[in-house]
Amino acid sequence: MKTKEYAILTDYLTKNYGDFTAVNNLNLKVDKGEIYGLLGPNGAGKTTLIKMLCSISTPTSGGARILGKKIPDGDIASKIGYMPQETGVYFGLTVDQNMKFYSRIFNLQGEKAEKRIAELLKFVDLEDWRYEMVDNLSGGMKHRVSLACTLIHEPDLLFLDEPTVGVDPELRVSFWDYFEQLRDNGVTILITTHYMDEARRCDRIGFMQRGRLIAEDKPLKLLEESGKDSLEDAFLAFARNEDTMRMEAV
Amino acid sequence: MKFYRIMAVSRRVFRGVVNDKRSLVLLFLAPILAMCVFGVAFSGDVENVNVIIINQDQGFTPPMGDTIYLADEIVNNLNTTTLSIHNMTSIDDARAEVESGQASAVIIFPEDFSENAILKSQDQSYPNSAEITIEGDDSIVNIKTAITTTVSTALSDTLTENGVTPAIQLNSDPIYGEDAEFIDFFVPGILAFVVYLLTTILTLITFVNERSSGTLERVLSSPVTEGELVMGYAITFGTFGVLQVALLLTIAILVFNIMVVGNVLLAFLAVAILAISCQALGILLSSLAKRAEQAIQFFPLVILPAFLLSGIFWPIQAIPEWIRPFSYLVPPTYAANACRAVMLKGWGLDKIWPDILALVIFALLFLGLAIWTLKRGKN
């Protein structure tokens, strides 16, 4: 029997920093073509998890398969797009120079690159700022440049670490419209967010606490299961539940 | 390794530097300024030293002939660029001038100076020698040396003019570096120093930013490998090193009229390899700093050893012997050595290869370590 190919499949993935366990025996399955939202407090291990999945952090133990291939893998690297929290764009370059650089490293050149850059700049509404130094842009604009750079090579799998911080509500909505459009074209998206309205738009969400996945399901199912009417309350309910279970185990 | 990715990184680094006016000033104007300031200030020539002459010489009249005043002849032969001569009669007043700092030394010719000098030269058994006494402020070594050297030169010139030839002659004929001045020794050194310093510091800062802005992670999550990233940096900073040297050399030749006997392309080669190892050193150091402010704390660590040990401002022979082995642990030593050999002695690759080899070894070592720290950073 051929096993199902997941976009992301982790196998007891663990990351320790000294005595601190950032990600703890995590088993995550994300289907191809879904938007999976990771929610949880700061320090829950969301970013560390994403870094391991992008092969920029080596797991302490366990492993992961991305798009069916065991990572790290050179071919997979060109199929994923990573948008780091710290924006990951060069402040000392113009928007155009940033995008040209990120297209070149994926061997996207000439007219093809030009067309793609124009398309993305239009989407993130930065056409008028194309030749401006990123340093001179506002925080939200920098995030938009970052997103455009992430999408430049049309990745199959996107890791977006808080992509909408500082982005105004109107643009956030259009980002999400675009994410859904990408998903409909078969792109898988793993996203972290603190905005609950965004979490509701995910196909599935996973609550993370202390490096573990404490609950995951469709947003509405999670609300149902916890008997709460907001995702914040649902998360707290699951977190409390988890704590009680841990106490009992001790 | 894919060449297009290396070149993409290289172009990116190049753009970043060119976009930033301050980096450009640092890379290209600061070295010129440094060369001019150091070149002029350290030119090594002591000039206009105030000295006081107390000439009590009564002269000597031989049985047949005119009176000879040897002290006057010596004073006339003193180099007046180095010394600024004032005459006084009272030794006490003259000493007071030195004590108050108005003059650096008193040069005293006694009454019987000519008499003793001439009689002694005619008859070695004559009991008295002619004496010149220099009483001075010996606390500034350069000035003291300049005064004694000037006086002894004037002395031997005067003796020669009077037909007295010393029994032993010291001949100094240049094999290399005829008419070389301090600036000729200094420029090859400053080339190496400037490239070492600016490349290391600029890469350090650039790379710390690369870490803190998340770009390093984004780039490493792409197909770009650690090796490609480091090579991209190496190409750009190697090129900048060559450009810096070309600019500095042009100005040094035009303004300071420095000596270039050999093939400057070899100097470019040495400096380019130096720049490559320095940028790798910058990347290495960047792994120890989280923010630019922390990186600044490394500056003394980068600057001082090279400044003191690499034979840029003074020859390695002037460094205490026990500390000299450390000189061979700082890469600019070899670059300064190679540049000097090429420019002052006209040596070719057949002779400077040990320096080039040392530079290549440093470059490979630092490149390897830089890549290793980047990979290790994932743990």
XYZ file of C-alpha atoms in Angstrom:
629
model
C 0.000 0.000 0.000
C 1.373 3.376 -0.959
C 1.441 5.692 2.011
C -0.163 9.060 1.621
C 2.243 11.839 0.757
C 1.936 14.745 3.151
C 3.259 18.237 2.567
C 4.725 18.091 6.057
C 5.190 14.964 8.117
C 7.261 15.037 11.270
C 8.414 12.085 13.249
C 8.956 12.793 16.958
C 10.681 15.999 16.018
C 12.602 17.431 18.977
C 14.828 20.420 19.518
C 16.730 21.104 22.718
C 18.710 24.217 23.524
C 20.774 23.033 26.467
C 18.257 22.055 29.120
C 15.402 23.823 27.399
C 13.185 21.791 25.107
C 11.788 24.088 22.438
C 10.027 21.398 20.422
C 9.111 18.186 22.146
C 8.518 14.920 20.219
C 6.229 16.645 17.814
C 4.235 14.704 15.260
C 2.666 16.985 12.740
C 0.868 16.094 9.560
C -0.084 18.750 7.081
C -1.892 17.787 3.901
C -0.973 19.146 0.543
C -3.059 22.150 -0.376
C -4.183 23.152 3.081
C -3.624 26.223 5.181
C -2.456 25.072 8.577
C -2.287 27.657 11.336
C 0.033 27.295 14.309
C -1.199 29.095 17.389
C 0.312 29.413 20.786
C 2.004 31.805 23.179
C 5.470 33.231 22.576
C 8.093 30.601 23.271
C 5.745 27.716 22.497
C 8.164 26.483 19.834
C 6.373 27.612 16.672
C 9.350 29.419 15.161
C 11.780 26.661 16.137
C 9.507 24.129 14.466
C 9.376 26.170 11.269
C 13.160 26.618 11.273
C 13.641 22.871 11.497
C 11.187 22.315 8.663
C 13.134 24.830 6.556
C 16.401 22.999 7.327
C 17.995 26.040 8.924
C 17.936 24.389 12.320
C 19.018 20.805 12.834
C 16.681 18.682 15.003
C 18.143 17.235 18.197
C 16.241 14.060 17.481
C 13.471 12.860 15.236
C 13.074 13.887 11.637
C 10.736 15.263 9.038
C 9.633 14.699 5.480
C 8.752 17.697 3.379
C 6.765 17.118 0.186
C 7.594 13.452 0.559
C 11.357 13.901 0.874
C 13.466 13.483 3.943
C 15.090 16.795 4.850
C 17.616 18.327 4.555
C 17.355 18.040 0.787
C 18.736 20.401 -1.845
C 15.780 19.989 -4.212
C 13.229 20.628 -1.514
C 14.953 23.906 -0.650
C 13.885 25.348 -3.999
C 10.269 24.295 -3.497
C 9.695 25.963 -0.175
C 9.337 29.616 0.696
C 10.248 30.855 4.161
C 9.171 34.197 5.504
C 11.019 34.833 8.774
C 9.596 36.953 11.567
C 12.514 39.389 11.319
C 11.350 40.158 7.744
C 14.443 38.697 6.076
C 14.909 41.512 3.615
C 17.970 43.698 3.131
C 17.247 47.151 4.523
C 20.220 48.572 2.663
C 18.852 47.547 -0.717
C 15.902 48.876 -2.661
C 12.726 46.821 -2.989
C 13.730 46.042 -6.554
C 17.249 44.948 -5.591
C 15.881 42.688 -2.868
C 13.509 41.005 -5.274
C 16.156 40.656 -7.955
C 18.500 39.007 -5.457
C 15.899 36.538 -4.281
C 14.941 35.704 -7.840
C 18.568 35.162 -8.862
C 19.256 32.630 -6.145
C 16.419 30.565 -7.603
C 17.880 31.019 -11.070
C 14.966 33.180 -12.116
C 16.359 35.762 -14.521
C 15.595 38.156 -17.306
C 12.084 38.739 -18.555
C 10.615 35.948 -16.489
C 11.940 37.488 -13.299
C 10.850 40.943 -14.416
C 7.299 39.757 -15.005
C 7.111 37.946 -11.689
C 8.483 40.938 -9.753
C 5.982 43.306 -11.373
C 3.154 40.890 -10.594
C 4.116 40.548 -6.925
C 4.719 44.259 -6.426
C 1.252 44.875 -7.727
C -0.151 42.316 -5.314
C 1.579 43.776 -2.252
C 0.743 47.276 -3.480
C 4.328 48.516 -3.570
C 4.682 49.429 -7.241
C 5.339 53.069 -6.389
C 8.041 52.084 -3.906
C 9.973 49.745 -6.155
C 13.144 51.841 -6.212
C 12.945 52.984 -2.608
C 15.407 51.774 0.015
C 13.651 49.222 2.242
C 15.056 51.042 5.269
C 12.836 54.011 4.417
C 9.628 51.962 4.352
C 7.189 51.539 7.236
C 7.051 48.317 9.244
C 4.014 47.009 7.397
C 5.563 47.793 4.040
C 8.679 45.870 5.004
C 6.495 42.864 5.745
C 4.904 43.232 2.338
C 8.335 43.268 0.677
C 9.192 40.198 2.699
C 6.098 38.362 1.534
C 6.784 39.285 -2.072
C 10.339 37.934 -1.732
C 8.993 34.716 -0.221
C 6.665 34.133 -3.138
C 9.109 35.020 -5.908
C 9.927 31.464 -6.991
C 6.330 30.201 -6.774
C 7.007 27.730 -3.961
C 4.789 24.686 -3.397
C 5.013 25.006 0.364
C 5.055 28.243 2.324
C 6.281 28.774 5.869
C 4.984 32.113 7.023
C 6.075 33.194 10.482
C 3.705 35.959 11.594
C 3.422 37.404 8.113
C 0.810 40.025 8.892
C 2.337 41.803 11.891
C 2.049 45.546 11.356
C 0.060 45.134 8.161
C -3.117 47.212 8.060
C -6.462 45.351 8.299
C -7.454 46.001 4.709
C -4.226 44.562 3.348
C -4.394 41.659 5.789
C -7.710 40.681 4.263
C -6.227 40.836 0.784
C -3.232 38.777 1.951
C -5.597 36.119 3.152
C -7.601 36.216 -0.049
C -4.322 35.604 -1.830
C -3.324 32.785 0.513
C -6.634 31.072 -0.212
C -6.123 31.578 -3.898
C -2.676 29.986 -3.608
C -4.159 27.085 -1.657
C -6.773 26.572 -4.333
C -3.880 26.241 -6.767
C -2.425 23.457 -4.634
C 0.042 25.420 -2.509
C 0.401 24.322 1.103
C 0.781 27.007 3.752
C 2.007 26.667 7.318
C 1.377 29.933 9.084
C 1.781 31.304 12.585
C -0.378 34.138 13.788
C -1.679 35.854 16.878
C -4.738 37.225 15.092
C -7.753 35.066 15.825
C -9.705 36.332 12.845
C -6.900 34.976 10.685
C -6.830 31.687 12.555
C -10.491 31.200 11.683
C -9.599 31.318 8.007
C -7.165 28.384 8.305
C -8.296 24.968 7.143
C -6.913 23.488 10.286
C -5.180 24.910 13.293
C -2.834 23.428 15.835
C -2.452 24.773 19.359
C 1.149 24.646 20.556
C 2.330 24.877 24.125
C 5.786 24.104 25.560
C 6.905 22.493 22.339
C 3.926 20.180 22.066
C 0.855 20.122 19.938
C -1.967 20.102 22.501
C -4.893 20.118 20.084
C -5.512 20.337 16.373
C -8.556 20.395 14.171
C -10.722 22.588 12.002
C -11.311 25.928 13.770
C -15.026 25.293 14.216
C -14.432 21.794 15.571
C -12.034 23.150 18.156
C -14.597 25.678 19.307
C -17.209 22.960 19.478
C -14.973 20.580 21.364
C -13.972 23.172 23.955
C -17.458 24.594 24.240
C -16.098 28.129 23.892
C -17.023 30.778 21.394
C -13.613 32.277 20.730
C -10.371 30.621 19.731
C -8.531 32.422 22.540
C -10.828 30.853 25.125
C -10.605 27.524 23.347
C -6.817 27.659 23.507
C -6.847 28.522 27.210
C -9.259 25.665 27.878
C -6.993 23.194 26.104
C -3.920 24.614 27.811
C -5.533 24.277 31.247
C -6.635 20.776 30.431
C -3.113 19.885 29.358
C -1.666 21.356 32.549
C -4.049 19.346 34.685
C -3.093 16.199 32.841
C 0.574 16.969 33.365
C 0.019 17.573 37.058
C -1.783 14.292 37.347
C 1.002 12.523 35.544
C 3.518 13.987 38.011
C 28.069 24.629 -5.732
C 26.277 26.632 -8.369
C 28.103 29.583 -9.836
C 24.955 31.653 -10.462
C 24.065 31.485 -6.793
C 27.559 32.560 -5.750
C 27.355 35.461 -8.171
C 23.882 36.394 -6.934
C 25.249 36.651 -3.390
C 28.324 38.508 -4.593
C 26.213 41.068 -6.476
C 23.961 41.476 -3.467
C 26.895 42.227 -1.143
C 28.366 44.594 -3.712
C 25.055 46.460 -4.032
C 24.715 46.731 -0.280
C 28.104 48.412 0.008
C 27.623 50.677 -2.990
C 24.167 51.770 -1.758
C 25.577 52.819 1.572
C 27.541 56.028 1.256
C 29.167 55.516 4.638
C 30.543 52.112 3.678
C 31.942 53.608 0.496
C 33.601 56.423 2.403
C 34.993 53.893 4.843
C 36.333 51.696 2.061
C 37.805 54.321 -0.193
C 38.222 57.692 1.478
C 39.322 56.571 4.921
C 42.363 54.673 3.604
C 43.500 57.656 1.556
C 43.148 59.887 4.569
C 44.966 57.372 6.740
C 47.785 57.082 4.245
C 48.195 60.851 3.993
C 48.027 61.461 7.735
C 50.363 58.632 8.638
C 52.577 59.250 5.648
C 53.139 62.877 6.523
C 53.217 62.517 10.295
C 55.446 59.466 10.360
C 57.654 60.616 7.542
C 60.541 59.836 9.892
C 62.478 63.050 9.301
C 63.112 65.167 12.363
C 63.264 68.823 11.388
C 63.863 72.241 12.939
C 65.273 71.049 16.219
C 66.420 74.051 18.244
C 70.019 73.662 19.354
C 72.336 76.165 20.981
C 75.983 76.354 19.977
C 78.517 77.534 22.524
C 81.590 78.083 20.456
C 84.583 78.945 22.644
C 87.101 77.686 20.136
C 90.138 80.000 19.987
C 91.401 78.457 16.794
C 94.888 77.142 16.085
C 97.629 78.864 14.213
C 100.167 76.492 12.723
C 103.842 77.629 12.576
C 103.428 78.675 9.004
C 99.948 79.726 7.914
C 96.621 81.203 8.927
C 94.613 80.477 12.019
C 92.260 77.537 11.609
C 88.862 77.559 13.311
C 87.689 73.953 13.128
C 84.605 74.459 15.289
C 83.291 77.095 12.858
C 83.785 74.699 9.982
C 81.859 71.977 11.754
C 79.028 74.351 12.640
C 78.851 75.444 9.026
C 78.559 71.831 7.969
C 75.604 71.135 10.260
C 72.430 70.259 8.403
C 70.224 73.302 8.924
C 67.055 71.505 7.887
C 67.363 69.170 10.821
C 68.820 71.646 13.264
C 67.846 75.203 13.862
C 70.990 76.792 15.204
C 71.255 79.538 17.792
C 74.529 80.892 19.153
C 75.086 81.799 22.763
C 78.079 82.534 24.931
C 76.977 81.558 28.411
C 76.772 77.835 29.119
C 74.463 78.450 32.063
C 72.013 80.487 29.991
C 72.092 77.811 27.331
C 71.349 75.050 29.871
C 68.460 77.114 31.181
C 67.033 77.210 27.660
C 67.180 73.408 27.451
C 65.673 73.060 30.896
C 62.794 75.352 29.977
C 62.223 73.366 26.784
C 63.128 76.224 24.427
C 66.013 74.218 22.994
C 66.713 70.507 22.718
C 70.461 70.548 23.224
C 73.548 72.624 23.820
C 76.567 71.807 21.702
C 79.785 72.976 23.308
C 83.132 73.469 21.582
C 85.848 74.210 24.186
C 88.611 76.870 23.794
C 91.284 74.376 22.821
C 89.118 72.490 20.342
C 91.035 73.299 17.138
C 94.406 73.112 18.862
C 93.802 69.659 20.320
C 92.230 68.347 17.132
C 95.062 69.431 14.897
C 97.916 68.504 17.234
C 96.402 65.112 17.961
C 95.909 64.405 14.284
C 99.549 65.255 13.593
C 100.870 63.271 16.510
C 98.911 60.424 18.031
C 100.917 60.659 21.248
C 99.642 64.174 21.924
C 97.879 63.861 25.304
C 94.675 65.840 24.719
C 91.786 64.994 22.398
C 89.382 67.539 20.962
C 85.958 67.164 22.493
C 82.506 68.204 21.448
C 80.012 68.007 24.272
C 76.311 67.674 23.606
C 74.161 68.363 26.614
C 70.562 67.823 25.870
C 67.129 66.604 26.560
C 67.567 62.893 25.899
C 64.001 62.039 26.781
C 62.866 62.128 23.169
C 64.879 59.434 21.496
C 64.234 60.467 17.880
C 65.441 64.003 18.515
C 68.498 62.890 20.416
C 69.445 60.530 17.597
C 68.884 63.246 15.020
C 71.186 65.658 16.853
C 74.027 63.182 17.347
C 73.766 61.926 13.782
C 73.810 65.450 12.382
C 76.800 66.453 14.466
C 78.810 63.379 13.588
C 78.022 63.799 9.897
C 79.201 67.421 10.038
C 82.272 66.271 11.894
C 83.311 63.667 9.368
C 82.548 66.060 6.477
C 84.819 68.662 8.056
C 87.595 66.147 8.570
C 87.372 65.028 4.980
C 87.486 68.647 3.769
C 90.662 69.129 5.764
C 92.279 66.150 4.188
C 91.999 63.931 7.241
C 90.746 60.519 6.254
C 89.723 58.117 8.966
C 91.572 54.828 9.155
C 88.335 52.857 8.711
C 85.628 53.713 6.217
C 82.080 52.458 6.449
C 80.504 52.044 3.049
C 76.770 51.553 2.705
C 75.670 50.726 -0.824
C 72.037 49.900 -1.547
C 71.238 46.580 -3.153
C 67.557 47.459 -3.027
C 65.703 50.614 -2.282
C 68.187 53.263 -3.356
C 66.967 56.629 -2.061
C 64.033 54.944 -0.314
C 62.300 57.136 2.207
C 60.031 56.174 5.068
C 56.926 56.608 2.925
C 58.224 53.991 0.491
C 58.518 51.514 3.339
C 55.221 52.630 4.766
C 52.850 52.530 1.770
C 53.045 48.756 1.129
C 52.373 48.280 4.827
C 49.393 50.570 4.928
C 47.932 48.821 1.867
C 47.895 45.555 3.765
C 46.673 47.152 6.971
C 43.821 49.072 5.375
C 42.554 46.080 3.440
C 42.812 43.825 6.485
C 41.087 46.256 8.803
C 38.282 47.490 6.585
C 37.456 44.132 5.048
C 37.255 42.407 8.411
C 35.184 45.132 10.021
C 32.852 45.661 7.097
C 32.142 41.939 6.708
C 31.684 41.625 10.438
C 29.056 44.376 10.489
C 27.385 43.243 7.262
C 27.144 39.689 8.465
C 25.875 40.574 11.923
C 23.098 42.472 10.158
C 22.505 39.480 7.945
C 21.969 37.415 11.081
C 19.757 39.868 12.932
C 17.548 40.797 9.979
C 16.598 37.198 9.222
C 18.131 37.374 5.753
C 20.749 34.766 6.653
C 18.006 32.316 7.570
C 15.974 33.080 4.505
C 19.010 32.630 2.278
C 20.019 29.393 3.980
C 16.468 28.039 3.683
C 16.828 28.524 -0.087
C 19.119 26.348 -2.221
C 22.048 28.651 -1.369
C 24.545 26.673 0.713
C 26.857 28.003 3.405
C 29.781 27.546 1.048
C 28.121 29.493 -1.759
C 27.262 32.298 0.620
C 30.822 32.596 1.905
C 32.246 32.417 -1.624
C 29.896 35.172 -2.744
C 31.181 37.403 0.036
C 34.760 36.430 -0.797
C 34.443 37.476 -4.442
C 33.021 40.880 -3.580
C 35.438 41.719 -0.811
C 38.396 40.376 -2.795
C 37.403 42.765 -5.570
C 36.993 45.650 -3.147
C 40.451 44.888 -1.763
C 41.987 45.162 -5.215
C 40.085 48.385 -5.926
C 41.251 49.893 -2.648
C 44.826 49.038 -3.395
C 44.630 50.341 -6.952
C 43.274 53.643 -5.688
C 45.770 53.938 -2.853
C 48.688 53.077 -5.099
C 47.653 55.608 -7.697
C 47.509 58.341 -5.095
C 50.705 57.195 -3.436
C 52.507 57.317 -6.767
C 51.062 60.657 -7.831
C 51.189 62.486 -4.499
C 53.993 60.866 -2.557
C 55.959 59.789 -5.592
C 56.565 56.416 -3.998
C 58.856 53.788 -5.324
C 57.382 50.905 -7.314
C 60.106 48.756 -8.813
C 58.201 45.531 -9.337
C 54.975 44.353 -10.863
C 52.039 45.912 -9.004
C 49.752 43.108 -10.182
C 51.555 40.852 -7.709
C 50.770 43.314 -4.939
C 47.119 43.196 -6.062
C 47.200 39.416 -5.891
C 48.603 39.395 -2.354
C 46.041 41.905 -1.174
C 43.130 40.130 -2.871
C 43.973 36.892 -1.076
C 44.354 38.842 2.142
C 40.903 40.380 1.628
C 39.390 36.942 1.091
C 40.791 35.623 4.346
C 39.719 38.799 6.149
C 36.112 38.585 5.035
C 36.053 34.992 6.226
C 37.490 36.209 9.536
C 34.697 38.785 9.683
C 32.076 36.063 9.179
C 33.764 33.969 11.851
C 33.707 36.813 14.350
C 30.108 37.644 13.466
C 28.998 34.317 14.913
C 30.103 35.620 18.320
C 27.974 38.764 18.143
C 24.216 39.085 18.104
C 24.023 42.762 17.306
C 26.178 45.382 15.658
C 26.883 47.002 19.028
C 28.404 43.760 20.222
C 30.448 43.450 17.062
C 32.043 46.818 17.757
C 33.645 45.303 20.838
C 35.739 43.117 18.562
C 37.342 46.084 16.839
C 40.306 46.409 19.223
C 40.835 42.678 18.906
C 40.989 43.061 15.147
C 43.001 46.274 15.027
C 45.667 45.967 17.705
C 47.434 42.707 16.831
C 47.776 43.727 13.208
C 48.786 47.255 14.076
C 51.490 46.146 16.473
C 52.684 42.854 15.090
C 52.460 42.798 11.340
C 55.395 45.012 10.526
C 53.357 47.797 9.009
C 54.694 50.784 10.871
C 57.980 49.353 12.008
C 59.841 46.266 10.830
C 59.208 42.940 12.505
C 62.864 43.041 13.593
C 61.897 45.908 15.906
C 59.424 43.688 17.751
C 60.796 41.913 20.859
C 61.984 38.483 19.873
C 59.753 36.496 22.247
C 56.625 38.045 20.811
C 57.736 37.791 17.197
C 56.200 34.354 16.531
C 52.794 35.990 16.976
C 53.606 38.241 14.056
C 53.425 35.206 11.858
C 49.901 34.472 13.091
C 48.410 37.658 11.672
C 47.773 37.555 7.916
C 48.652 41.203 7.124
C 52.267 40.384 8.008
C 52.577 38.320 4.850
C 50.720 40.777 2.668
C 52.855 43.688 3.876
C 55.953 41.594 3.322
C 54.922 40.586 -0.170
C 53.891 44.103 -1.184
C 57.148 45.532 0.122
C 59.235 42.923 -1.675
C 57.378 43.566 -4.912
C 57.328 47.340 -4.743
C 60.719 48.112 -3.210
C 62.801 45.180 -4.394
C 61.009 44.262 -7.590
C 60.730 40.634 -6.586
C 58.615 38.273 -8.654
C 56.387 35.374 -7.775
C 59.439 33.104 -7.736
C 60.645 34.889 -4.608
C 57.469 35.996 -2.834
C 55.703 32.655 -3.116
C 56.182 31.771 0.569
C 54.196 34.875 1.535
C 51.522 34.130 -1.053
C 51.356 30.528 0.103
C 50.924 31.644 3.723
C 48.121 33.978 2.638
C 46.424 31.198 0.691
C 46.639 28.900 3.718
C 45.094 31.585 5.936
C 42.349 32.164 3.373
C 41.517 28.463 3.098
C 41.601 28.032 6.862
C 39.349 31.018 7.560
C 36.964 30.139 4.720
C 36.667 26.611 6.063
C 36.096 27.854 9.597
C 33.524 30.410 8.454
C 31.537 27.731 6.621
C 31.875 25.436 9.612
C 30.528 28.044 12.069
C 27.590 28.714 9.764
C 26.751 25.020 9.633
C 27.282 24.651 13.358
C 24.905 27.552 13.946
C 22.054 25.254 13.007
C 22.519 23.158 16.134
